[in-house]
Tab-separated table of C-alpha atoms in Angstrom:
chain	number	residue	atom	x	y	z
Q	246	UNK	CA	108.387	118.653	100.936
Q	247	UNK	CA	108.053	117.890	104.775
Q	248	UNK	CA	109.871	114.326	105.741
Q	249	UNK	CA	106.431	112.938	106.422
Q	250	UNK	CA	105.495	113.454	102.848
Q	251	UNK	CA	109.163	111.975	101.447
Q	252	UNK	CA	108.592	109.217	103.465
Q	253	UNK	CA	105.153	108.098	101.499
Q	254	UNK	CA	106.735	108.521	98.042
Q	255	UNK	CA	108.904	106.636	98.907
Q	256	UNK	CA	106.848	104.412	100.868
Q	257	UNK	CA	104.447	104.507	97.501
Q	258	UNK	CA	107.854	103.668	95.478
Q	259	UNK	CA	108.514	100.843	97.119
Q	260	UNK	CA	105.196	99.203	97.239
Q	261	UNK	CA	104.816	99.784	93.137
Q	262	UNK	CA	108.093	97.924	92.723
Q	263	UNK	CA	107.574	95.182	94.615
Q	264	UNK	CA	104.080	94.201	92.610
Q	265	UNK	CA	105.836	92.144	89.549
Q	266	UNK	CA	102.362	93.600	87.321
Q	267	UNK	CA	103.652	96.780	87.463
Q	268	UNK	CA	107.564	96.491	87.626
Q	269	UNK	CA	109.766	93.934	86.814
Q	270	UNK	CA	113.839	94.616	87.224
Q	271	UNK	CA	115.028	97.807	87.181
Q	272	UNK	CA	111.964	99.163	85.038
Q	273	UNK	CA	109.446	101.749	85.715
Q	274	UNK	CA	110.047	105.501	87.487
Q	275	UNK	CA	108.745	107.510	90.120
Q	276	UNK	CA	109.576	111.552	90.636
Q	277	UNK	CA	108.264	114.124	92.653
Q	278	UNK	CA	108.776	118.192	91.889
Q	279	UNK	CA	110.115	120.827	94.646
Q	280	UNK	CA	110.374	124.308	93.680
Q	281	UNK	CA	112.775	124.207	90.832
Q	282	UNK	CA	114.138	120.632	91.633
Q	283	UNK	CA	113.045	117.155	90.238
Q	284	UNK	CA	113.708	114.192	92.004
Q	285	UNK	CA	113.979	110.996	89.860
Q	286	UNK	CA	114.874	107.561	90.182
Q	287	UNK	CA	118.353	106.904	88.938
Q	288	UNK	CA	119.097	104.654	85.879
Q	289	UNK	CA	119.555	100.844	86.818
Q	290	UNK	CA	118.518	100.670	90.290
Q	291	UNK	CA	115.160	98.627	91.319
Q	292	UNK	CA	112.297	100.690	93.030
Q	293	UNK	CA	111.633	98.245	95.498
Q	294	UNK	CA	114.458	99.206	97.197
Q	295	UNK	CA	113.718	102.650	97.445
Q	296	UNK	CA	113.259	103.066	100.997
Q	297	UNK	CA	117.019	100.896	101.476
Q	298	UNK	CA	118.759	102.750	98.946
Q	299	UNK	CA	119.673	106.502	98.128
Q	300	UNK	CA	118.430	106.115	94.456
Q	301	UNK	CA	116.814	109.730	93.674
Q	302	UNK	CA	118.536	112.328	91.714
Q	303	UNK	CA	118.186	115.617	91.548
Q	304	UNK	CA	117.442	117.357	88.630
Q	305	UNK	CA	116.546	121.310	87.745
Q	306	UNK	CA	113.414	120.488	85.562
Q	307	UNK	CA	112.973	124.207	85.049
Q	308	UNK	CA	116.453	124.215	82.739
Q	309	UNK	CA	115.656	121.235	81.857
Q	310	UNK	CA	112.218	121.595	80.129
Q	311	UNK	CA	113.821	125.171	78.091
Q	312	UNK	CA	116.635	123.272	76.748
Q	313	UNK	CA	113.612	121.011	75.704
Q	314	UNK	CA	111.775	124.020	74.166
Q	315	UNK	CA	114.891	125.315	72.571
Q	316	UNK	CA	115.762	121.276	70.727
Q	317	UNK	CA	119.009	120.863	72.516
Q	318	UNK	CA	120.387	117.504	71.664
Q	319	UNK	CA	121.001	116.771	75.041
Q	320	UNK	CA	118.789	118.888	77.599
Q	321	UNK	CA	119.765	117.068	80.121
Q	322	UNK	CA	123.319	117.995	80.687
Q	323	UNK	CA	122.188	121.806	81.140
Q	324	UNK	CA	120.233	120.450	84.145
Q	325	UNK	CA	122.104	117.918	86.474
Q	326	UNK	CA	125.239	117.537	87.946
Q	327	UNK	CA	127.238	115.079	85.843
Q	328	UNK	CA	129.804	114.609	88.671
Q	329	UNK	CA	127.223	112.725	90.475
Q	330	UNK	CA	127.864	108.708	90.729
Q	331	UNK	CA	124.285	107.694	89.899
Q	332	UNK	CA	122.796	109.193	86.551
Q	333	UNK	CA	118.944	109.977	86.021
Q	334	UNK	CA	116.412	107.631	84.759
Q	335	UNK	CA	116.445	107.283	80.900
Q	336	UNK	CA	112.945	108.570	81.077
Q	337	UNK	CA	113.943	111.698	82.876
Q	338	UNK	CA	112.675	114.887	80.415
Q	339	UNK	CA	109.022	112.843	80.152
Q	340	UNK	CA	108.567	113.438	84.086
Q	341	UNK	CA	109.972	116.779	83.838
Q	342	UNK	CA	107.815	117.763	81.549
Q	343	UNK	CA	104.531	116.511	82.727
Q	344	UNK	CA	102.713	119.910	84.683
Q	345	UNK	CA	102.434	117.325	87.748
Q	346	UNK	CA	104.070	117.013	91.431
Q	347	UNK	CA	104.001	113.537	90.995
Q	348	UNK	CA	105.005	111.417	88.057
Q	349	UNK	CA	104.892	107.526	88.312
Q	350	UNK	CA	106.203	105.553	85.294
Q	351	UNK	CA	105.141	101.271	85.537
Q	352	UNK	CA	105.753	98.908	82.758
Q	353	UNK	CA	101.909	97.359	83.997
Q	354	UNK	CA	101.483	94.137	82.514
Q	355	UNK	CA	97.637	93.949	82.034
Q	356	UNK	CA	98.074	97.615	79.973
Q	357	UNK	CA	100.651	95.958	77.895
Q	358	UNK	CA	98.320	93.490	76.985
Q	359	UNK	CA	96.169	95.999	75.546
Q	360	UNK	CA	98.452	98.535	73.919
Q	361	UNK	CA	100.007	95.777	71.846
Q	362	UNK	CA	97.156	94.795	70.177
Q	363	UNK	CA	96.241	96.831	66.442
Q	364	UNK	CA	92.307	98.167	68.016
Q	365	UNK	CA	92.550	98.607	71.429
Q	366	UNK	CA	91.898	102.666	71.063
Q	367	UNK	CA	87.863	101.792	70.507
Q	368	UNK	CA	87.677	99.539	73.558
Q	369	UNK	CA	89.312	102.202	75.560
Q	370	UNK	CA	86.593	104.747	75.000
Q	371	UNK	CA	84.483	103.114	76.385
Q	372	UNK	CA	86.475	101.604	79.525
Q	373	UNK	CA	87.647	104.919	80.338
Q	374	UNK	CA	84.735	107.017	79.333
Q	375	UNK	CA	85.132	109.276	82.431
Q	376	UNK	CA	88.784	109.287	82.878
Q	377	UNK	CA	91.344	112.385	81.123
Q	378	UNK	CA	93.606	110.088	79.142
Q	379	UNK	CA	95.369	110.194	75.840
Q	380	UNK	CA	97.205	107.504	74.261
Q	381	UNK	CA	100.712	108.127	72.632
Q	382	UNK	CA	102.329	106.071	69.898
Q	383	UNK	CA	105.400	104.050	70.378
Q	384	UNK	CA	108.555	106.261	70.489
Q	385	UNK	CA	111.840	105.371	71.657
Q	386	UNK	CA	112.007	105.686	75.636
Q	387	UNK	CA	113.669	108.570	76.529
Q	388	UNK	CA	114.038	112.095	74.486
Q	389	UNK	CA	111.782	110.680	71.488
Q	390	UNK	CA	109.149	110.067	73.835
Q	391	UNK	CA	109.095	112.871	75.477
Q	392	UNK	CA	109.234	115.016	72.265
Q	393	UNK	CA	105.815	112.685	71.116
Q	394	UNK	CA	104.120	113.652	74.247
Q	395	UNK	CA	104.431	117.750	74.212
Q	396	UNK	CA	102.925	117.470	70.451
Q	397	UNK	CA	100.084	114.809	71.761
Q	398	UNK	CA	99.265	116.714	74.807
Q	399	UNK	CA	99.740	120.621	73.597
Q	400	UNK	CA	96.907	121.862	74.416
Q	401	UNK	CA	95.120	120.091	77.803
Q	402	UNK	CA	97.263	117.904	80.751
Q	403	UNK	CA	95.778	114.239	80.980
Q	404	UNK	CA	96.220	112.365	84.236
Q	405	UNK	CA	96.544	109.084	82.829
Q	406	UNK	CA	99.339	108.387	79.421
Q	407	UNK	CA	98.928	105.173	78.054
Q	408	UNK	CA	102.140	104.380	75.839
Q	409	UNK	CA	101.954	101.829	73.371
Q	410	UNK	CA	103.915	98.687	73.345
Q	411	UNK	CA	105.060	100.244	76.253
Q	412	UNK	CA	103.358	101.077	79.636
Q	413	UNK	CA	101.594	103.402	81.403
Q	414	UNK	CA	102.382	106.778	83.172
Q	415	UNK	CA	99.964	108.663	85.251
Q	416	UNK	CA	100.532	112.450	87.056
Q	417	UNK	CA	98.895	113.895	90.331
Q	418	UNK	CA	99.437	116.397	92.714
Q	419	UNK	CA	98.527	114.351	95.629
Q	420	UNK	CA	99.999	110.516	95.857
Q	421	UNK	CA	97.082	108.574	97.177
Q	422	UNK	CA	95.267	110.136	93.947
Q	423	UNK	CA	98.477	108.947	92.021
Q	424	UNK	CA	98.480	105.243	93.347
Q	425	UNK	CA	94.252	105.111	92.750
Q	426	UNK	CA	94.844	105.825	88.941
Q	427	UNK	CA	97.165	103.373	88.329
Q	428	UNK	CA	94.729	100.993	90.553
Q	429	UNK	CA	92.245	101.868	88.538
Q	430	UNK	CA	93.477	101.039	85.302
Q	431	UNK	CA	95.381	97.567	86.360
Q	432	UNK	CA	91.984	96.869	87.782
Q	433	UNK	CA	89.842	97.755	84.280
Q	434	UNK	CA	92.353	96.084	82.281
Q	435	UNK	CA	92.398	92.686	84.112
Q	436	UNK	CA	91.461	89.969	82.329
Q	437	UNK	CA	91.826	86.679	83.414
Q	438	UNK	CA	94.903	84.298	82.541
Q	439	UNK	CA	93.539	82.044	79.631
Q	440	UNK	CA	96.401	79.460	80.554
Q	441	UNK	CA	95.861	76.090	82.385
Q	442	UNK	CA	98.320	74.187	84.151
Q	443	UNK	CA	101.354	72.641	82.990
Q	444	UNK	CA	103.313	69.395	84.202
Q	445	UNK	CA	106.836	69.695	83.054
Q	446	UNK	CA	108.836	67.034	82.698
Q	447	UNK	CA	112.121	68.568	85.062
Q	448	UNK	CA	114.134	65.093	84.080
Q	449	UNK	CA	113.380	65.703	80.454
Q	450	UNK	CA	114.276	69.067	80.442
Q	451	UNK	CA	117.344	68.812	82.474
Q	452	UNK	CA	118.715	66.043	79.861
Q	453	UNK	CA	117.992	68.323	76.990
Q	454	UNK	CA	120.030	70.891	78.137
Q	455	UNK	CA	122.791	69.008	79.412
Q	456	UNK	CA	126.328	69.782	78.782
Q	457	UNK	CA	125.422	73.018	76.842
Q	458	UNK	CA	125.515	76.368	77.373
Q	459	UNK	CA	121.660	76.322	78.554
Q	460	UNK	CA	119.371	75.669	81.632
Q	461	UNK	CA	115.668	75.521	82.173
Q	462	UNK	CA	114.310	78.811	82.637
Q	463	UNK	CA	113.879	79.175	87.212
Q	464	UNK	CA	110.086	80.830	86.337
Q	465	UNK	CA	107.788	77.522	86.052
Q	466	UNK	CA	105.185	79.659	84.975
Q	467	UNK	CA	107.296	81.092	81.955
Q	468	UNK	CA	107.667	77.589	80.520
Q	469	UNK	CA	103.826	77.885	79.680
Q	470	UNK	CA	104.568	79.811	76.364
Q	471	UNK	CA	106.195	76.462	75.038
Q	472	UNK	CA	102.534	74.835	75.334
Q	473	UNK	CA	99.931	77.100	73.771
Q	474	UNK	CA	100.814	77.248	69.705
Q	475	UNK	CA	99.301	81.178	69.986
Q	476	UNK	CA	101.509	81.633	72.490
Q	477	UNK	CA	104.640	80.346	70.069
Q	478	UNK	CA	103.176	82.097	67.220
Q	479	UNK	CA	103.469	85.736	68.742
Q	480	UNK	CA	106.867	84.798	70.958
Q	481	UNK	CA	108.170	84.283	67.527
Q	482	UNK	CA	106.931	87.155	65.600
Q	483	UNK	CA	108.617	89.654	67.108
Q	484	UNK	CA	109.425	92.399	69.682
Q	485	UNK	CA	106.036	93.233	72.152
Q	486	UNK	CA	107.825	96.166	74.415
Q	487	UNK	CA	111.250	97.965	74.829
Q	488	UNK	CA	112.730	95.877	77.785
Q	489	UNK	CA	111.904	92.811	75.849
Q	490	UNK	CA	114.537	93.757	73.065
Q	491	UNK	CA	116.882	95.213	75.971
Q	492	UNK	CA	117.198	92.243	78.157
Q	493	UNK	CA	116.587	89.421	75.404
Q	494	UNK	CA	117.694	90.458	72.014
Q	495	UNK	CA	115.591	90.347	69.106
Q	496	UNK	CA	115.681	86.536	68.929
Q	497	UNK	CA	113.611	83.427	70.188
Q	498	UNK	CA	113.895	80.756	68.731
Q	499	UNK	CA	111.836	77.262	68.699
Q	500	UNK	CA	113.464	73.906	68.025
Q	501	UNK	CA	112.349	70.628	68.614
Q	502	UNK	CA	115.374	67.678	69.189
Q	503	UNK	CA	118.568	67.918	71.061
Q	504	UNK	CA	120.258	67.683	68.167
Q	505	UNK	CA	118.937	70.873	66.629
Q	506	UNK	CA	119.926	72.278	70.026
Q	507	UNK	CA	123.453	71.638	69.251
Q	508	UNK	CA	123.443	72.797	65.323
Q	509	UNK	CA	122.281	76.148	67.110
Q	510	UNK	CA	124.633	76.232	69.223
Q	511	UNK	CA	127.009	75.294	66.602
Q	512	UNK	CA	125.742	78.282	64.202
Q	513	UNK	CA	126.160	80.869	67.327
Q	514	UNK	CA	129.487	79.968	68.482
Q	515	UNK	CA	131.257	83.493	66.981
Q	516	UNK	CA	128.278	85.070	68.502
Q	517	UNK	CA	127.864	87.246	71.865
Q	518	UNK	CA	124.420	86.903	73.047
Q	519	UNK	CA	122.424	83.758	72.921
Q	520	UNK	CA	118.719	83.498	72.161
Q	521	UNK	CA	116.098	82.214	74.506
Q	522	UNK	CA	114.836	79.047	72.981
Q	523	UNK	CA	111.165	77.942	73.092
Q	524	UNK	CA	111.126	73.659	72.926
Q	525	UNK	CA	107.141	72.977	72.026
Q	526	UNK	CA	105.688	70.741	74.702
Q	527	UNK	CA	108.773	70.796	76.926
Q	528	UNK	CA	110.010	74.166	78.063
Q	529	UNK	CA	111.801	77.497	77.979
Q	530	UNK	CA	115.471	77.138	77.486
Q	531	UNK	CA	117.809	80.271	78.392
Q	532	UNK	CA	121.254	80.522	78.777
Q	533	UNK	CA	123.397	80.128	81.985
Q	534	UNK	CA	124.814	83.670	81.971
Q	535	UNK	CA	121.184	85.214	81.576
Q	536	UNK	CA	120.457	87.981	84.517
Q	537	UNK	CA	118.041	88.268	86.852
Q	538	UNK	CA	116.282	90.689	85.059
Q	539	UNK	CA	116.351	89.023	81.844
Q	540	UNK	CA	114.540	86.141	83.458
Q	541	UNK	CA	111.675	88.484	84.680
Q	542	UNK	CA	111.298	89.679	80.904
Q	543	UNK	CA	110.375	86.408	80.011
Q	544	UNK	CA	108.085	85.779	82.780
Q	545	UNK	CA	106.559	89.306	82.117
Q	546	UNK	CA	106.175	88.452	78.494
Q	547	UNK	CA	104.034	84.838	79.313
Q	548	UNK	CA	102.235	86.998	81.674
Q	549	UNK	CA	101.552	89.329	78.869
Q	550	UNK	CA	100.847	86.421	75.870
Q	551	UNK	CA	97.757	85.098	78.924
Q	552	UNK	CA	96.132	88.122	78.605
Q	553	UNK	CA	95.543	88.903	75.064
Q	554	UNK	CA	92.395	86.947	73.269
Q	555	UNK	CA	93.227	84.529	71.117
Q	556	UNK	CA	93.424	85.329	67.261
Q	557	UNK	CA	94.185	88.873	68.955
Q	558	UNK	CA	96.109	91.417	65.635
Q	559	UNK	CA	99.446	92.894	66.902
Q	560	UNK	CA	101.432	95.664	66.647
Q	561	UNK	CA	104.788	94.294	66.759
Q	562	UNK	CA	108.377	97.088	67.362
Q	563	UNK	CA	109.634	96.720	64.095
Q	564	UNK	CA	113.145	96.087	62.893
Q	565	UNK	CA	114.153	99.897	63.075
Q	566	UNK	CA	112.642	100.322	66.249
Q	567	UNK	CA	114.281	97.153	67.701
Q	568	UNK	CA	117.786	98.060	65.889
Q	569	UNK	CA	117.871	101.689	67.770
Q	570	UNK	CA	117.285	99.992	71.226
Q	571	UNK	CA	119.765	97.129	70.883
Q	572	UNK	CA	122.848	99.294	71.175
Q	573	UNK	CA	121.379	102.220	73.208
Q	574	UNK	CA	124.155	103.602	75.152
Q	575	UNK	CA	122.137	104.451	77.825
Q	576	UNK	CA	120.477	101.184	77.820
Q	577	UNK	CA	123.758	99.772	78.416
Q	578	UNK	CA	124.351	101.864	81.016
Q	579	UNK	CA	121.471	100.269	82.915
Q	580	UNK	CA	122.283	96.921	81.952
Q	581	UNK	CA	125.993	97.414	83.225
Q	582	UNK	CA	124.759	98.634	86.544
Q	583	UNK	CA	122.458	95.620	86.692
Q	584	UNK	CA	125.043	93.257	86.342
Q	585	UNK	CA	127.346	94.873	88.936
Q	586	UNK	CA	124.574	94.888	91.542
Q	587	UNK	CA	123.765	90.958	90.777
């Protein structure tokens, strides 16, 4: 790869992590092949900063994809240098083994809104009549997923993956083709916001959460979940997307009166994480310690909840699904990082 060529992946990096629709935190991955070599976004760190930080790691994909073949438990290890400081992105063997030079991985918000929902796979026949595509069930990120995309794609390559409940990936061999795919789809799956404005009540807020453990959430715009009962009704329900689960728990709650506020409290006093609280009519209420990250989440997730009709069926991650990605170690691993860098 010539530097000119380094410089607009990275260049391309940058610009898809600094557009909140397509990455928010540390999510999302880019990676680009050279002869036997991967080069992937490391685990924790925040594309947006790609061209200010050394964040890609090299990988051999070619060991990488037989330990694949031959069901090693971890085919990683037989492929990177452990000794390194920075480890590979969680979603390393899915870009290894997609037949592309370029691989780009974004948690897109409007395709969220779509792969949630229970019938989306008829609408998209018809939206992406002339596109190569294939949709692949919810897996866990990372070894699982990969694993459900060599069975789903066996026989043919598609240039576009759409995950449910989780995102989209698309593969090229050129990068301007790369960034016009996932251009394309943001662009077909756009629908507009069917939110109105909100006037929140800041002294109202602030005197509901004083002296406790919780704040107003800094996103005005994520407060809008706490005013549309649909809204509510899904927040509550369950788990849309990995990173929700990750950065949040598998909690939100809704209470009305301060005084509930404090039996809550109360109740979770022996307890490590607490929930983000929805307050009908008033606001979002998270705790002081929440990260950076965690904040985005929620934003992400009313940005997701505008999107999808109204009356809309879901496919919600359930318990099992949530329970294996609370106490990911690798998870953690990104988490950890996160909180060092903030």
């Amino acid at each position: 790869m010539t530097e000119k060529e380094l410089n607009k992946f990275l260049n391309a990096s940058s610009e898809i992590g600094k557009n909140f629709n397509l990455i928010q935190g540390a999510g999302g991955n880019t990676s680009y092949k050279m002869n036997d070599s991967l080069f992937i976004k490391a685990s924790g760190f925040k594309l947006k900063n790609s061209l200010k930080e050394n964040m890609f790691v090299e990988v051999n994909y070619k060991k990488l994809n037989k330990a694949i073949i031959n069901n090693k438990l971890d085919p990683l290890k037989y492929a990177w240098n452990s000794s390194q400081k920075i480890k590979p992105s969680i979603e390393t063997s899915m870009h290894s083994i997609l037949p592309f030079k370029y691989v780009f991985h974004v948690h897109c918000l409007n395709t969220i809104s779509w792969v949630v929902r229970r019938n989306f796979e008829s609408e998209f026949k018809n939206i992406f009549s002339n596109q190569n595509y294939e949709i692949i069930k919810y897996t866990k990120p990372g070894l699982a997923l990969t694993r459900e995309i060599k069975k789903t794609i066996s026989n043919h390559y598609p240039d576009i993956l759409f995950l449910k409940n989780h995102g989209l990936v698309v593969g090229s061999e050129n990068i301007d083709h790369a960034l016009e795919l996932i251009l394309l789809v943001m662009n077909k799956l756009n629908k507009d916001q069917n939110d109105e404005c909100i006037i929140l009540n800041d002294k109202k807020l602030n005197n509901f959460t004083f002296d406790t453990p919780y704040r107003p959430i800094s996103y005005k715009n994520a407060h809008k979940i706490a005013f549309k009962k649909e809204y509510i009704d899904i927040a509550l329900n369950g788990t849309l997307f990995p990173d929700q689960v990750v950065f949040l728990g598998n909690s939100i709650c809704s209470i009305n009166t301060k005084q509930e506020l404090k039996l809550l409290i109360n109740s979770l006093k022996n307890s490590k994480y607490l929930p983000i609280i929805i307050v009908p009519n008033l606001g979002i209420l998270v705790p002081k310690s929440i990260s950076e990250e965690a904040e985005e989440i929620i934003l992400a997730l009313q940005i997701i909840l505008s999107k999808i009709p109204k009356n809309e069926k879901i496919n919600f991650l359930n318990q099992a699904e949530e329970n294996e990605l609370l106490n990911w170690e690798a998870e953690q691993y990104r988490l950890n990082l996160n909180n060092i860098k903030n």
